[in-house]
Amino acid sequence: MNKKLPYGISNFKNLIEDKYLYIDKTEYIEKIENFHSPYIIFLRPRRFGKSLFTSVLANYYDINEKDNFEKLFGETYIGKNVTREKNSYYILKFNFTGLNTDTKEDLEKTFIRTIKDSFDKFIEIYNLDISYIQEGSAASIFENFLTQVSFKIKGQIYVIIDEYDHFANELLSFQTELFSSIVSKTGFVRKFYEVLKKGTEFIVKRIFMTGVSPITLDSLTSGFNIAMDITRYPAFNEMMGFTKAEVIRLIDSTVKKPLDEVELKELLETLQKNYNGYLFASNGKERLFNSDMILYYMQSYMDSGKGPESLIDKNIASDYGKLGRMFDLKNKDANMEVLQDILKEEEIEGNITEGFSLEKNFDQDDFKSILFYLGLLTIDKPILGGVSFKVPNYVIKELYFEYFSKKINEELNYELNTPEITKAIREIGLKGKNDNLIKIVEKTLNKLSNRDYIKFDEKYVKLIFLAYCFLSKIYLVKSEYEVDSGYIDIALLKQANMEPTYFAIFELKYITKAEYEKEGEKIIEEKKKEAIEQLQKYKASQELMGLPNLKKWALVFVNDSCVVNIEIEQELI
């Protein structure tokens, strides 16, 4: 029987009772219980299955769920390999999403309301006759609650905190001073965690915390220095997110009509290209798919036999949109250098910072590390004493180029006309004409040409060209696309669920104003000849050979003008 797809469901009990598919991650319950620290911190990017996993933990250890154990876990790994501590704790769960970060007062007020809601739910679930103080600081209320509970229960508490840093990440992007104040020695968040640490001395036996970034952790260190961060441990690399085998299992369990070998291969290629690539431990066994994005895509695929028009879930897009402001954090110029390296696909090396603070020096390694924890960069490979980073997949690369387009817009102080850009790319797809796209690029270059601080070169012009191609979402856009005999500058290839009539490759050359004034038409002819020869010698990859009506254009720009725009008719060999 086909299972229902659990898109957006983070309550494990509901998921099982309503017969949704569950990708079994319960082997990690055993690993966590046997780990040498009972206080665990685990970080992953947004929408990576953190909330569902905390719900799995809560149901497994809750004394109230003892009678439901077989129903909930009977078909799972942990149901067949039970641990000593199953159903032996009172579960106190916090979720710090949705707090009001407008002002410090608003934040503290909603923080207190959130923890009191958790206390009240705890009292109701376990049917306890408890009253605790209602006024005062979060720390004083928490401390009083734990004291009162210690007199009423005979067991111990497992504290589960979901998205411990959600509000902090919101603040980091635009209110760093407020962030610093709430986690300082006298800050109310710091004091709250000091009480949690104190609680481990008499009633709190285990703690499991999830979040995105370790910045808050470093700020809390002296107040809460008991937890182990297992984010980058190889043994836990696959604890959240989907492996390839899990994605295949999901497809087999949910798609109503079984896919043949070719259909499955094509679907997996699309999913891998767009949503795979994440590696969180340098020696991790497997790269992972973003679980939310797989469920998002498959939801559409199950209904219509094809994926959604937009390859990125709007919920994730809005999250990453806010996080774009991270590029304004601390040293903006240094951050923008990192962005340029990412877009130009330069090698990005660094050390992953496991704990950092905005009060200390904040260097490029720290910034790259933030991008890593947010899922905007991932580990490519380990190198001596550090790692090489890369963009994990196509949809994340698309987000970078969208952000770059916005930055161009800000620099130029004019409204970027996205519908106009989309129309220009659509003309390539439907009519095989690139004239309007060239005009838009020329307009941008003209406005940028008097900015002395911008180092105009071929790569920068190519970035603008690429950014506009990405904005349309009509093609799968590739830069430095590798074929047998070289690297094509820009390729507009088949995108999932898009059916253009024409596809295209571009070879782009750039001549500075100074070079042109020195050498004149001669250098234009040289660059034009070079571009044409490169297009003619490229051997078509399998991907290109399968594309009908492939347009091949040689482009030469002088300063802010395209002086050569020639279509090469000869077939690729």
Coordinates of C-alpha atoms in Angstrom, one line a residue:
M1 CA 0.0 0.0 0.0
N2 CA 1.3 3.5 -0.9
K3 CA 2.1 5.7 2.0
K4 CA 1.1 9.4 2.2
L5 CA 3.9 11.9 1.8
P6 CA 4.7 13.7 5.1
Y7 CA 5.4 17.2 3.7
G8 CA 5.2 19.8 6.4
I9 CA 4.5 17.2 9.2
S10 CA 6.8 17.5 12.2
N11 CA 4.6 15.6 14.8
F12 CA 5.8 12.0 14.8
K13 CA 2.8 10.6 16.6
N14 CA 0.4 12.2 14.0
L15 CA 2.6 11.0 11.2
I16 CA 2.5 7.3 12.3
E17 CA -1.2 7.3 13.4
D18 CA -2.3 8.9 10.1
K19 CA -0.2 6.4 8.1
Y20 CA 2.3 8.8 6.5
L21 CA 5.6 7.6 5.3
Y22 CA 8.4 7.8 7.9
I23 CA 12.0 7.6 6.8
D24 CA 13.4 5.7 9.7
K25 CA 16.1 7.6 11.6
T26 CA 15.6 5.9 14.9
E27 CA 19.0 4.1 14.9
Y28 CA 20.4 7.5 16.0
I29 CA 18.3 7.3 19.2
E30 CA 20.5 4.4 20.2
K31 CA 23.7 6.3 19.2
I32 CA 22.7 9.3 21.2
E33 CA 21.8 7.3 24.3
N34 CA 25.1 5.5 24.2
F35 CA 27.1 8.7 23.5
H36 CA 29.5 9.7 26.3
S37 CA 27.6 13.0 27.1
P38 CA 23.9 13.2 28.0
Y39 CA 23.8 16.8 26.9
I40 CA 23.7 17.1 23.1
I41 CA 23.7 20.0 20.6
F42 CA 23.1 19.3 17.0
L43 CA 23.0 21.9 14.2
R44 CA 21.5 21.7 10.7
P45 CA 20.3 24.2 8.1
R46 CA 16.6 25.3 8.0
R47 CA 14.0 22.7 7.0
F48 CA 16.3 19.7 7.4
G49 CA 14.1 17.5 9.6
K50 CA 15.1 18.9 13.0
S51 CA 11.6 19.3 14.4
L52 CA 10.5 15.9 13.4
F53 CA 13.5 14.3 15.0
T54 CA 12.9 16.1 18.3
S55 CA 9.3 14.8 18.1
V56 CA 10.6 11.2 17.6
L57 CA 12.9 11.6 20.6
A58 CA 10.0 13.0 22.8
N59 CA 7.7 10.1 21.9
Y60 CA 10.4 7.5 22.5
Y61 CA 11.4 8.7 25.9
D62 CA 8.1 10.0 27.2
I63 CA 6.7 7.9 30.2
N64 CA 3.2 8.8 29.0
E65 CA 3.8 7.0 25.7
K66 CA 4.7 3.6 27.2
D67 CA 1.5 2.0 26.2
N68 CA 1.8 3.4 22.6
F69 CA 5.3 2.2 22.1
E70 CA 4.5 -0.8 19.8
K71 CA 2.1 1.3 17.7
L72 CA 4.6 4.1 17.2
F73 CA 7.9 2.3 17.0
G74 CA 7.1 -1.3 16.2
E75 CA 8.1 -1.1 12.6
T76 CA 11.3 1.0 13.2
Y77 CA 14.9 0.1 14.0
I78 CA 14.6 1.2 17.6
G79 CA 11.4 -0.8 18.0
K80 CA 13.4 -3.9 17.3
N81 CA 16.4 -2.7 19.2
V82 CA 15.0 -1.1 22.3
T83 CA 17.3 0.8 24.7
R84 CA 17.4 0.8 28.5
E85 CA 16.0 4.2 28.9
K86 CA 12.9 4.0 26.6
N87 CA 9.7 5.7 28.0
S88 CA 11.6 6.6 31.2
Y89 CA 11.5 10.4 31.3
Y90 CA 9.2 13.4 31.7
I91 CA 9.6 15.5 28.5
L92 CA 10.0 19.2 28.8
K93 CA 10.1 20.6 25.3
F94 CA 10.8 24.2 24.1
N95 CA 10.5 25.6 20.6
F96 CA 11.9 29.1 20.1
T97 CA 10.5 29.9 16.7
G98 CA 8.2 32.8 16.2
L99 CA 9.5 35.1 18.9
N100 CA 9.0 38.9 18.4
T101 CA 12.4 40.4 17.8
D102 CA 11.3 44.0 17.2
T103 CA 12.7 45.3 20.5
K104 CA 14.5 43.8 23.5
E105 CA 11.3 44.2 25.6
D106 CA 9.2 42.4 22.9
L107 CA 11.7 39.6 22.7
E108 CA 11.9 39.0 26.4
K109 CA 8.2 39.2 26.8
T110 CA 7.5 36.6 24.1
F111 CA 10.5 34.4 25.3
I112 CA 8.9 34.3 28.8
R113 CA 5.4 33.6 27.3
T114 CA 7.0 30.7 25.2
I115 CA 8.7 29.0 28.2
K116 CA 5.5 29.4 30.4
D117 CA 3.5 27.8 27.6
S118 CA 5.9 24.8 27.8
F119 CA 5.6 24.7 31.6
D120 CA 1.8 24.8 31.4
K121 CA 1.7 22.0 28.8
F122 CA 4.1 19.9 30.9
I123 CA 1.8 20.3 34.0
E124 CA -1.3 19.4 31.9
I125 CA 0.3 16.4 30.2
Y126 CA 1.6 14.8 33.4
N127 CA -1.5 15.9 35.4
L128 CA 0.6 17.6 38.1
D129 CA -0.7 19.8 40.9
I130 CA 1.8 22.6 40.6
S131 CA 1.8 26.3 40.7
Y132 CA 4.9 28.3 39.9
I133 CA 5.7 32.1 40.0
Q134 CA 4.2 34.0 37.0
E135 CA 6.2 37.2 37.2
G136 CA 9.9 37.9 37.0
S137 CA 12.7 37.1 34.7
A138 CA 12.7 34.0 32.5
A139 CA 15.5 32.5 34.7
S140 CA 13.7 33.1 37.9
I141 CA 10.4 31.6 36.5
F142 CA 12.3 28.6 35.1
E143 CA 14.2 28.0 38.4
N144 CA 11.0 28.1 40.4
F145 CA 9.3 25.8 38.0
L146 CA 12.0 23.2 38.2
T147 CA 12.0 23.4 42.0
Q148 CA 8.3 22.9 42.2
V149 CA 8.4 20.0 39.8
S150 CA 11.2 18.2 41.7
F151 CA 8.8 17.8 44.6
K152 CA 6.0 16.3 42.5
I153 CA 7.6 13.8 40.2
K154 CA 9.5 10.6 41.0
G155 CA 11.5 10.5 37.7
Q156 CA 13.8 12.9 35.8
I157 CA 13.3 15.3 33.0
Y158 CA 14.6 15.1 29.4
V159 CA 14.8 18.7 28.1
I160 CA 14.3 19.0 24.3
I161 CA 14.9 22.4 22.7
D162 CA 14.0 22.9 19.1
E163 CA 15.5 25.9 17.2
Y164 CA 17.3 27.2 20.2
D165 CA 18.8 30.0 18.1
H166 CA 16.0 30.9 15.8
F167 CA 15.4 34.4 17.2
A168 CA 19.1 34.9 17.5
N169 CA 19.6 34.3 13.8
E170 CA 16.9 36.8 13.1
L171 CA 18.7 39.4 15.2
L172 CA 22.1 38.7 13.7
S173 CA 20.9 39.8 10.3
F174 CA 19.9 43.3 11.5
Q175 CA 20.2 43.9 15.2
T176 CA 23.6 42.7 16.4
E177 CA 23.7 45.0 19.4
L178 CA 20.4 43.5 20.7
F179 CA 21.8 40.0 20.0
S180 CA 24.9 40.8 22.1
S181 CA 22.8 42.2 25.0
I182 CA 20.6 39.1 25.4
V183 CA 23.4 36.6 25.5
S184 CA 25.8 38.7 27.6
K185 CA 26.6 37.8 31.1
T186 CA 23.5 39.6 32.4
G187 CA 21.3 38.9 29.3
F188 CA 18.1 37.0 29.9
V189 CA 18.9 34.2 27.5
R190 CA 22.2 33.6 29.1
K191 CA 20.6 33.5 32.5
F192 CA 17.9 31.0 31.3
Y193 CA 20.6 28.6 30.2
E194 CA 22.5 29.0 33.5
V195 CA 19.3 27.7 35.2
L196 CA 19.1 24.8 32.8
K197 CA 22.7 23.9 33.7
K198 CA 21.9 24.1 37.3
G199 CA 18.8 21.9 36.7
T200 CA 21.2 19.0 35.6
E201 CA 22.4 18.8 39.2
F202 CA 19.1 17.6 40.5
I203 CA 16.3 16.9 38.0
V204 CA 17.4 17.3 34.4
K205 CA 19.0 14.1 33.2
R206 CA 19.3 14.6 29.5
I207 CA 19.3 17.6 27.1
F208 CA 18.9 17.6 23.3
M209 CA 19.1 21.0 21.5
T210 CA 18.8 21.7 17.8
G211 CA 19.5 24.9 15.9
V212 CA 21.2 26.3 12.9
S213 CA 24.3 28.3 14.0
P214 CA 26.8 28.0 16.9
I215 CA 27.1 31.7 17.3
T216 CA 24.7 31.8 20.3
L217 CA 26.5 28.8 21.8
D218 CA 29.8 30.6 22.0
S219 CA 28.2 33.6 23.7
L220 CA 26.6 31.2 26.2
T221 CA 29.7 29.2 26.9
S222 CA 30.5 30.1 30.4
G223 CA 26.9 30.0 31.4
F224 CA 26.2 26.7 29.7
N225 CA 29.4 24.8 29.1
I226 CA 28.2 21.2 29.6
A227 CA 26.8 20.3 26.2
M228 CA 28.6 18.4 23.4
D229 CA 28.2 19.7 19.9
I230 CA 28.0 16.6 17.7
T231 CA 27.1 18.5 14.5
R232 CA 30.3 17.5 12.6
Y233 CA 30.8 14.0 14.0
P234 CA 30.9 11.5 11.1
A235 CA 28.7 9.0 13.0
F236 CA 25.9 11.6 13.0
N237 CA 26.4 13.0 9.5
E238 CA 23.3 11.3 8.1
M239 CA 21.0 11.8 11.2
M240 CA 19.0 14.5 9.4
G241 CA 18.4 14.9 5.7
F242 CA 18.0 12.0 3.3
T243 CA 20.5 9.6 1.8
K244 CA 20.2 8.5 -1.8
A245 CA 18.9 5.1 -0.6
E246 CA 16.3 6.8 1.6
V247 CA 15.1 9.0 -1.4
I248 CA 14.7 5.8 -3.5
R249 CA 12.7 4.2 -0.6
L250 CA 10.5 7.3 -0.4
I251 CA 9.8 7.2 -4.2
D252 CA 9.0 3.5 -4.1
S253 CA 6.7 3.9 -1.1
T254 CA 4.7 6.9 -2.3
V255 CA 4.5 7.0 -6.1
K256 CA 1.3 5.2 -7.1
K257 CA 2.5 3.9 -10.4
P258 CA 5.9 2.1 -10.2
L259 CA 8.6 3.9 -12.2
D260 CA 10.6 2.0 -14.8
E261 CA 14.4 2.2 -14.7
V262 CA 14.6 5.2 -17.1
E263 CA 12.0 7.2 -15.2
L264 CA 13.6 6.5 -11.9
K265 CA 17.0 7.5 -13.2
E266 CA 15.7 10.8 -14.7
L267 CA 13.9 11.6 -11.4
L268 CA 16.9 10.9 -9.3
E269 CA 19.1 13.0 -11.6
T270 CA 16.8 15.9 -11.2
L271 CA 16.6 15.6 -7.4
Q272 CA 20.3 15.1 -7.1
K273 CA 21.2 18.1 -9.2
N274 CA 18.9 20.4 -7.3
Y275 CA 18.7 19.2 -3.7
N276 CA 21.7 16.9 -3.0
G277 CA 25.3 17.7 -2.1
Y278 CA 25.3 18.4 1.7
L279 CA 28.2 17.0 3.7
F280 CA 28.5 18.1 7.4
A281 CA 31.4 15.9 8.5
S282 CA 34.7 15.9 6.6
N283 CA 34.8 12.1 6.8
G284 CA 31.0 11.6 6.5
K285 CA 29.9 8.5 4.6
E286 CA 27.3 10.2 2.3
R287 CA 26.2 13.5 0.9
L288 CA 22.7 14.3 1.8
F289 CA 19.5 15.6 0.2
N290 CA 17.5 18.5 1.8
S291 CA 14.6 16.5 3.1
D292 CA 12.0 19.3 3.0
M293 CA 12.9 20.0 -0.7
I294 CA 12.6 16.3 -1.6
L295 CA 9.1 16.2 0.0
Y296 CA 8.2 19.5 -1.7
Y297 CA 9.2 18.2 -5.1
M298 CA 7.6 14.8 -4.7
Q299 CA 4.3 16.3 -3.6
S300 CA 4.0 17.9 -7.0
Y301 CA 5.4 14.8 -8.8
M302 CA 2.8 12.5 -7.2
D303 CA -0.1 14.7 -8.2
S304 CA 1.0 15.5 -11.8
G305 CA 3.8 13.2 -12.8
K306 CA 6.2 16.1 -12.9
G307 CA 7.9 18.5 -10.4
P308 CA 6.8 22.0 -9.4
E309 CA 7.3 25.0 -11.7
S310 CA 9.6 26.6 -9.0
L311 CA 12.3 24.2 -7.9
I312 CA 12.6 25.9 -4.5
D313 CA 10.0 25.7 -1.8
K314 CA 8.8 29.2 -1.1
N315 CA 9.1 28.6 2.6
I316 CA 12.8 27.9 2.2
A317 CA 13.2 30.8 -0.2
S318 CA 11.8 33.2 2.3
D319 CA 14.1 31.9 5.0
Y320 CA 17.1 32.3 2.8
G321 CA 15.9 35.7 1.7
K322 CA 16.2 36.9 5.2
L323 CA 19.5 35.3 5.6
G324 CA 20.8 37.2 2.6
R325 CA 21.3 40.0 5.1
M326 CA 24.1 38.0 6.6
F327 CA 26.3 39.5 3.9
D328 CA 26.0 42.8 5.8
L329 CA 27.3 41.2 9.0
K330 CA 30.5 42.8 10.4
N331 CA 33.0 43.2 7.5
K332 CA 30.8 43.7 4.5
D333 CA 33.6 44.2 2.0
A334 CA 35.3 40.9 3.1
N335 CA 31.9 39.1 2.9
M336 CA 31.3 40.4 -0.6
E337 CA 34.7 39.1 -1.6
V338 CA 33.5 35.6 -0.5
L339 CA 30.3 36.1 -2.5
Q340 CA 32.4 36.9 -5.7
D341 CA 34.6 33.8 -5.1
I342 CA 31.5 31.7 -4.8
L343 CA 29.8 33.1 -7.9
K344 CA 33.1 32.8 -9.9
E345 CA 33.4 29.2 -8.7
E346 CA 36.9 29.9 -7.3
E347 CA 38.3 27.5 -4.8
I348 CA 37.0 28.4 -1.4
E349 CA 39.2 27.2 1.5
G350 CA 38.8 27.8 5.2
N351 CA 38.5 26.4 8.6
I352 CA 35.0 25.6 10.0
T353 CA 34.6 27.7 13.2
E354 CA 32.9 25.6 15.9
G355 CA 32.3 28.6 18.2
F356 CA 32.5 32.3 17.5
S357 CA 31.3 35.5 18.9
L358 CA 30.5 38.9 17.4
E359 CA 32.4 40.5 20.2
K360 CA 35.6 38.9 19.1
N361 CA 37.4 39.2 15.8
F362 CA 35.1 38.1 13.0
D363 CA 37.1 37.0 9.9
Q364 CA 36.4 35.4 6.6
D365 CA 36.6 31.9 8.1
D366 CA 33.9 32.8 10.5
F367 CA 31.7 34.2 7.7
K368 CA 32.3 31.1 5.5
S369 CA 31.4 29.0 8.6
I370 CA 28.1 30.8 9.0
L371 CA 27.3 30.0 5.3
F372 CA 28.2 26.4 6.0
Y373 CA 25.9 26.1 9.0
L374 CA 23.1 27.8 7.1
G375 CA 23.4 25.3 4.2
L376 CA 24.6 27.9 1.7
L377 CA 28.1 26.2 1.5
T378 CA 29.0 22.7 2.3
I379 CA 32.2 20.7 2.6
D380 CA 33.8 19.7 -0.8
K381 CA 36.8 17.9 0.7
P382 CA 39.1 18.0 3.6
I383 CA 42.5 19.7 3.1
L384 CA 45.4 20.1 5.4
G385 CA 44.1 21.6 8.6
G386 CA 40.8 22.8 7.0
V387 CA 38.3 22.2 4.3
S388 CA 37.5 23.2 0.8
F389 CA 33.9 24.5 0.5
K390 CA 31.5 24.4 -2.4
V391 CA 27.9 25.4 -3.1
P392 CA 25.9 22.2 -2.4
N393 CA 23.5 22.2 -5.4
Y394 CA 21.7 24.1 -8.1
V395 CA 18.9 25.7 -6.2
I396 CA 21.4 27.2 -3.7
K397 CA 23.5 28.5 -6.5
E398 CA 20.3 30.1 -7.9
L399 CA 19.8 31.9 -4.6
Y400 CA 23.3 33.3 -4.7
F401 CA 22.7 34.7 -8.2
E402 CA 19.4 36.2 -7.1
Y403 CA 21.1 37.9 -4.2
F404 CA 23.9 39.1 -6.6
S405 CA 21.2 40.6 -8.9
K406 CA 19.7 42.5 -5.9
K407 CA 23.2 43.8 -5.0
I408 CA 23.7 45.1 -8.5
N409 CA 20.3 46.7 -8.2
E410 CA 21.3 48.5 -5.0
E411 CA 24.6 49.6 -6.6
L412 CA 22.9 51.1 -9.6
N413 CA 20.0 52.5 -7.6
Y414 CA 17.5 51.5 -10.3
E415 CA 14.7 49.0 -10.3
L416 CA 15.7 45.7 -11.8
N417 CA 13.0 44.7 -14.2
T418 CA 12.7 40.9 -13.6
P419 CA 9.7 40.5 -16.0
E420 CA 11.8 42.2 -18.7
I421 CA 14.7 39.8 -18.1
T422 CA 12.4 36.8 -18.1
K423 CA 10.9 38.0 -21.4
A424 CA 14.4 38.3 -22.9
I425 CA 15.3 34.8 -21.8
R426 CA 12.0 33.5 -23.0
E427 CA 12.8 35.0 -26.5
I428 CA 15.9 32.8 -26.6
G429 CA 13.8 29.8 -25.6
L430 CA 10.9 30.4 -28.1
K431 CA 12.5 32.3 -31.0
G432 CA 16.3 31.6 -30.7
K433 CA 17.1 35.3 -30.4
N434 CA 19.4 36.9 -27.8
D435 CA 19.2 40.6 -28.8
N436 CA 17.1 41.8 -25.9
L437 CA 19.2 40.0 -23.3
I438 CA 22.3 41.6 -24.7
K439 CA 20.6 45.0 -24.4
I440 CA 19.7 44.5 -20.7
V441 CA 23.3 43.4 -19.9
E442 CA 24.7 46.4 -21.8
K443 CA 22.3 48.7 -19.8
T444 CA 23.7 47.3 -16.6
L445 CA 27.3 47.5 -17.7
N446 CA 26.7 51.1 -18.8
K447 CA 25.5 52.1 -15.3
L448 CA 28.3 50.2 -13.6
S449 CA 31.1 51.4 -15.9
N450 CA 31.8 54.6 -13.9
R451 CA 32.2 52.7 -10.6
D452 CA 35.9 52.8 -10.2
Y453 CA 35.8 50.3 -7.3
I454 CA 34.4 47.6 -9.5
K455 CA 37.2 45.5 -11.1
F456 CA 35.7 45.0 -14.5
D457 CA 36.9 41.9 -16.2
E458 CA 35.6 39.0 -18.2
K459 CA 34.5 37.1 -15.1
Y460 CA 32.5 40.0 -13.7
V461 CA 30.7 40.6 -17.0
K462 CA 30.0 36.9 -17.1
L463 CA 28.5 37.0 -13.6
I464 CA 26.0 39.7 -14.6
F465 CA 25.1 37.7 -17.7
L466 CA 24.7 34.6 -15.5
A467 CA 22.7 36.4 -12.9
Y468 CA 20.1 37.4 -15.4
C469 CA 19.9 33.9 -16.9
F470 CA 19.3 32.5 -13.4
L471 CA 16.6 35.0 -12.6
S472 CA 14.3 33.7 -15.4
K473 CA 14.3 30.1 -14.0
I474 CA 13.6 28.9 -17.6
Y475 CA 16.9 27.1 -18.1
L476 CA 19.4 25.0 -16.1
V477 CA 22.2 27.5 -16.2
K478 CA 25.8 26.3 -16.1
S479 CA 29.0 28.3 -15.9
E480 CA 32.3 26.8 -17.2
Y481 CA 30.3 23.8 -18.4
E482 CA 32.8 21.0 -18.9
V483 CA 32.8 19.0 -22.2
D484 CA 35.4 16.7 -23.5
S485 CA 37.5 19.4 -25.2
G486 CA 37.2 22.3 -22.7
Y487 CA 34.8 24.5 -20.7
I488 CA 31.9 26.4 -22.3
D489 CA 31.5 29.8 -20.7
I490 CA 27.7 29.7 -20.3
A491 CA 25.3 27.0 -21.1
L492 CA 21.5 27.2 -21.0
L493 CA 20.4 23.6 -20.7
K494 CA 17.2 21.6 -20.0
Q495 CA 15.5 22.5 -16.8
A496 CA 13.0 20.2 -15.1
N497 CA 9.5 20.9 -16.2
M498 CA 10.5 23.5 -18.8
E499 CA 10.1 22.9 -22.6
P500 CA 11.8 25.7 -24.6
T501 CA 12.2 25.2 -28.3
Y502 CA 15.8 26.4 -28.3
F503 CA 18.8 25.9 -26.0
A504 CA 22.1 27.8 -26.1
I505 CA 25.8 28.0 -25.3
F506 CA 27.8 31.2 -25.2
E507 CA 31.5 32.0 -25.5
L508 CA 32.1 35.4 -24.0
K509 CA 35.2 37.6 -24.4
Y510 CA 35.8 41.0 -22.7
I511 CA 38.0 43.9 -23.7
T512 CA 38.7 46.8 -21.4
K513 CA 38.4 50.4 -22.7
A514 CA 42.1 50.9 -22.3
E515 CA 42.9 47.7 -24.3
Y516 CA 40.6 48.8 -27.1
E517 CA 42.1 52.4 -27.2
K518 CA 45.5 50.8 -27.5
E519 CA 44.8 48.1 -30.1
G520 CA 41.6 49.1 -31.8
E521 CA 39.7 46.8 -34.1
K522 CA 42.6 44.4 -34.2
I523 CA 41.9 43.1 -30.7
I524 CA 38.2 42.8 -31.4
E525 CA 38.9 40.5 -34.4
E526 CA 41.4 38.5 -32.3
K527 CA 38.8 37.9 -29.5
K528 CA 36.1 37.2 -32.0
K529 CA 38.2 34.6 -33.8
E530 CA 39.2 33.0 -30.5
A531 CA 35.6 32.7 -29.3
I532 CA 34.5 31.2 -32.7
E533 CA 37.3 28.7 -32.7
Q534 CA 36.5 27.6 -29.2
L535 CA 32.8 27.1 -30.0
Q536 CA 33.8 25.1 -33.1
K537 CA 36.2 22.7 -31.3
Y538 CA 33.9 21.8 -28.4
K539 CA 32.9 18.2 -28.4
A540 CA 29.3 17.9 -27.4
S541 CA 28.6 16.3 -24.1
Q542 CA 25.8 13.7 -23.9
E543 CA 23.6 16.4 -22.3
L544 CA 24.2 18.8 -25.3
M545 CA 23.7 16.1 -27.9
G546 CA 20.2 15.4 -26.6
L547 CA 19.1 19.0 -27.0
P548 CA 17.3 20.0 -30.2
N549 CA 17.9 23.5 -31.8
L550 CA 21.1 24.3 -29.9
K551 CA 22.1 27.9 -30.5
K552 CA 25.9 28.8 -30.3
W553 CA 26.8 32.4 -29.8
A554 CA 30.2 34.1 -29.7
L555 CA 30.0 37.4 -27.8
V556 CA 32.7 40.1 -27.5
F557 CA 32.2 43.1 -25.1
V558 CA 34.2 46.3 -25.2
N559 CA 33.8 48.1 -21.9
D560 CA 30.0 48.4 -21.6
S561 CA 29.0 47.4 -25.2
C562 CA 28.6 44.1 -27.0
V563 CA 30.4 44.7 -30.3
V564 CA 30.2 41.1 -31.5
N565 CA 27.1 38.9 -31.3
I566 CA 27.5 36.1 -33.9
E567 CA 25.7 32.8 -34.1
I568 CA 27.9 29.9 -35.1
E569 CA 26.0 27.6 -37.5
Q570 CA 28.5 24.7 -37.6
E571 CA 27.4 21.6 -35.6
L572 CA 29.4 20.6 -32.6
I573 CA 31.5 17.5 -33.2

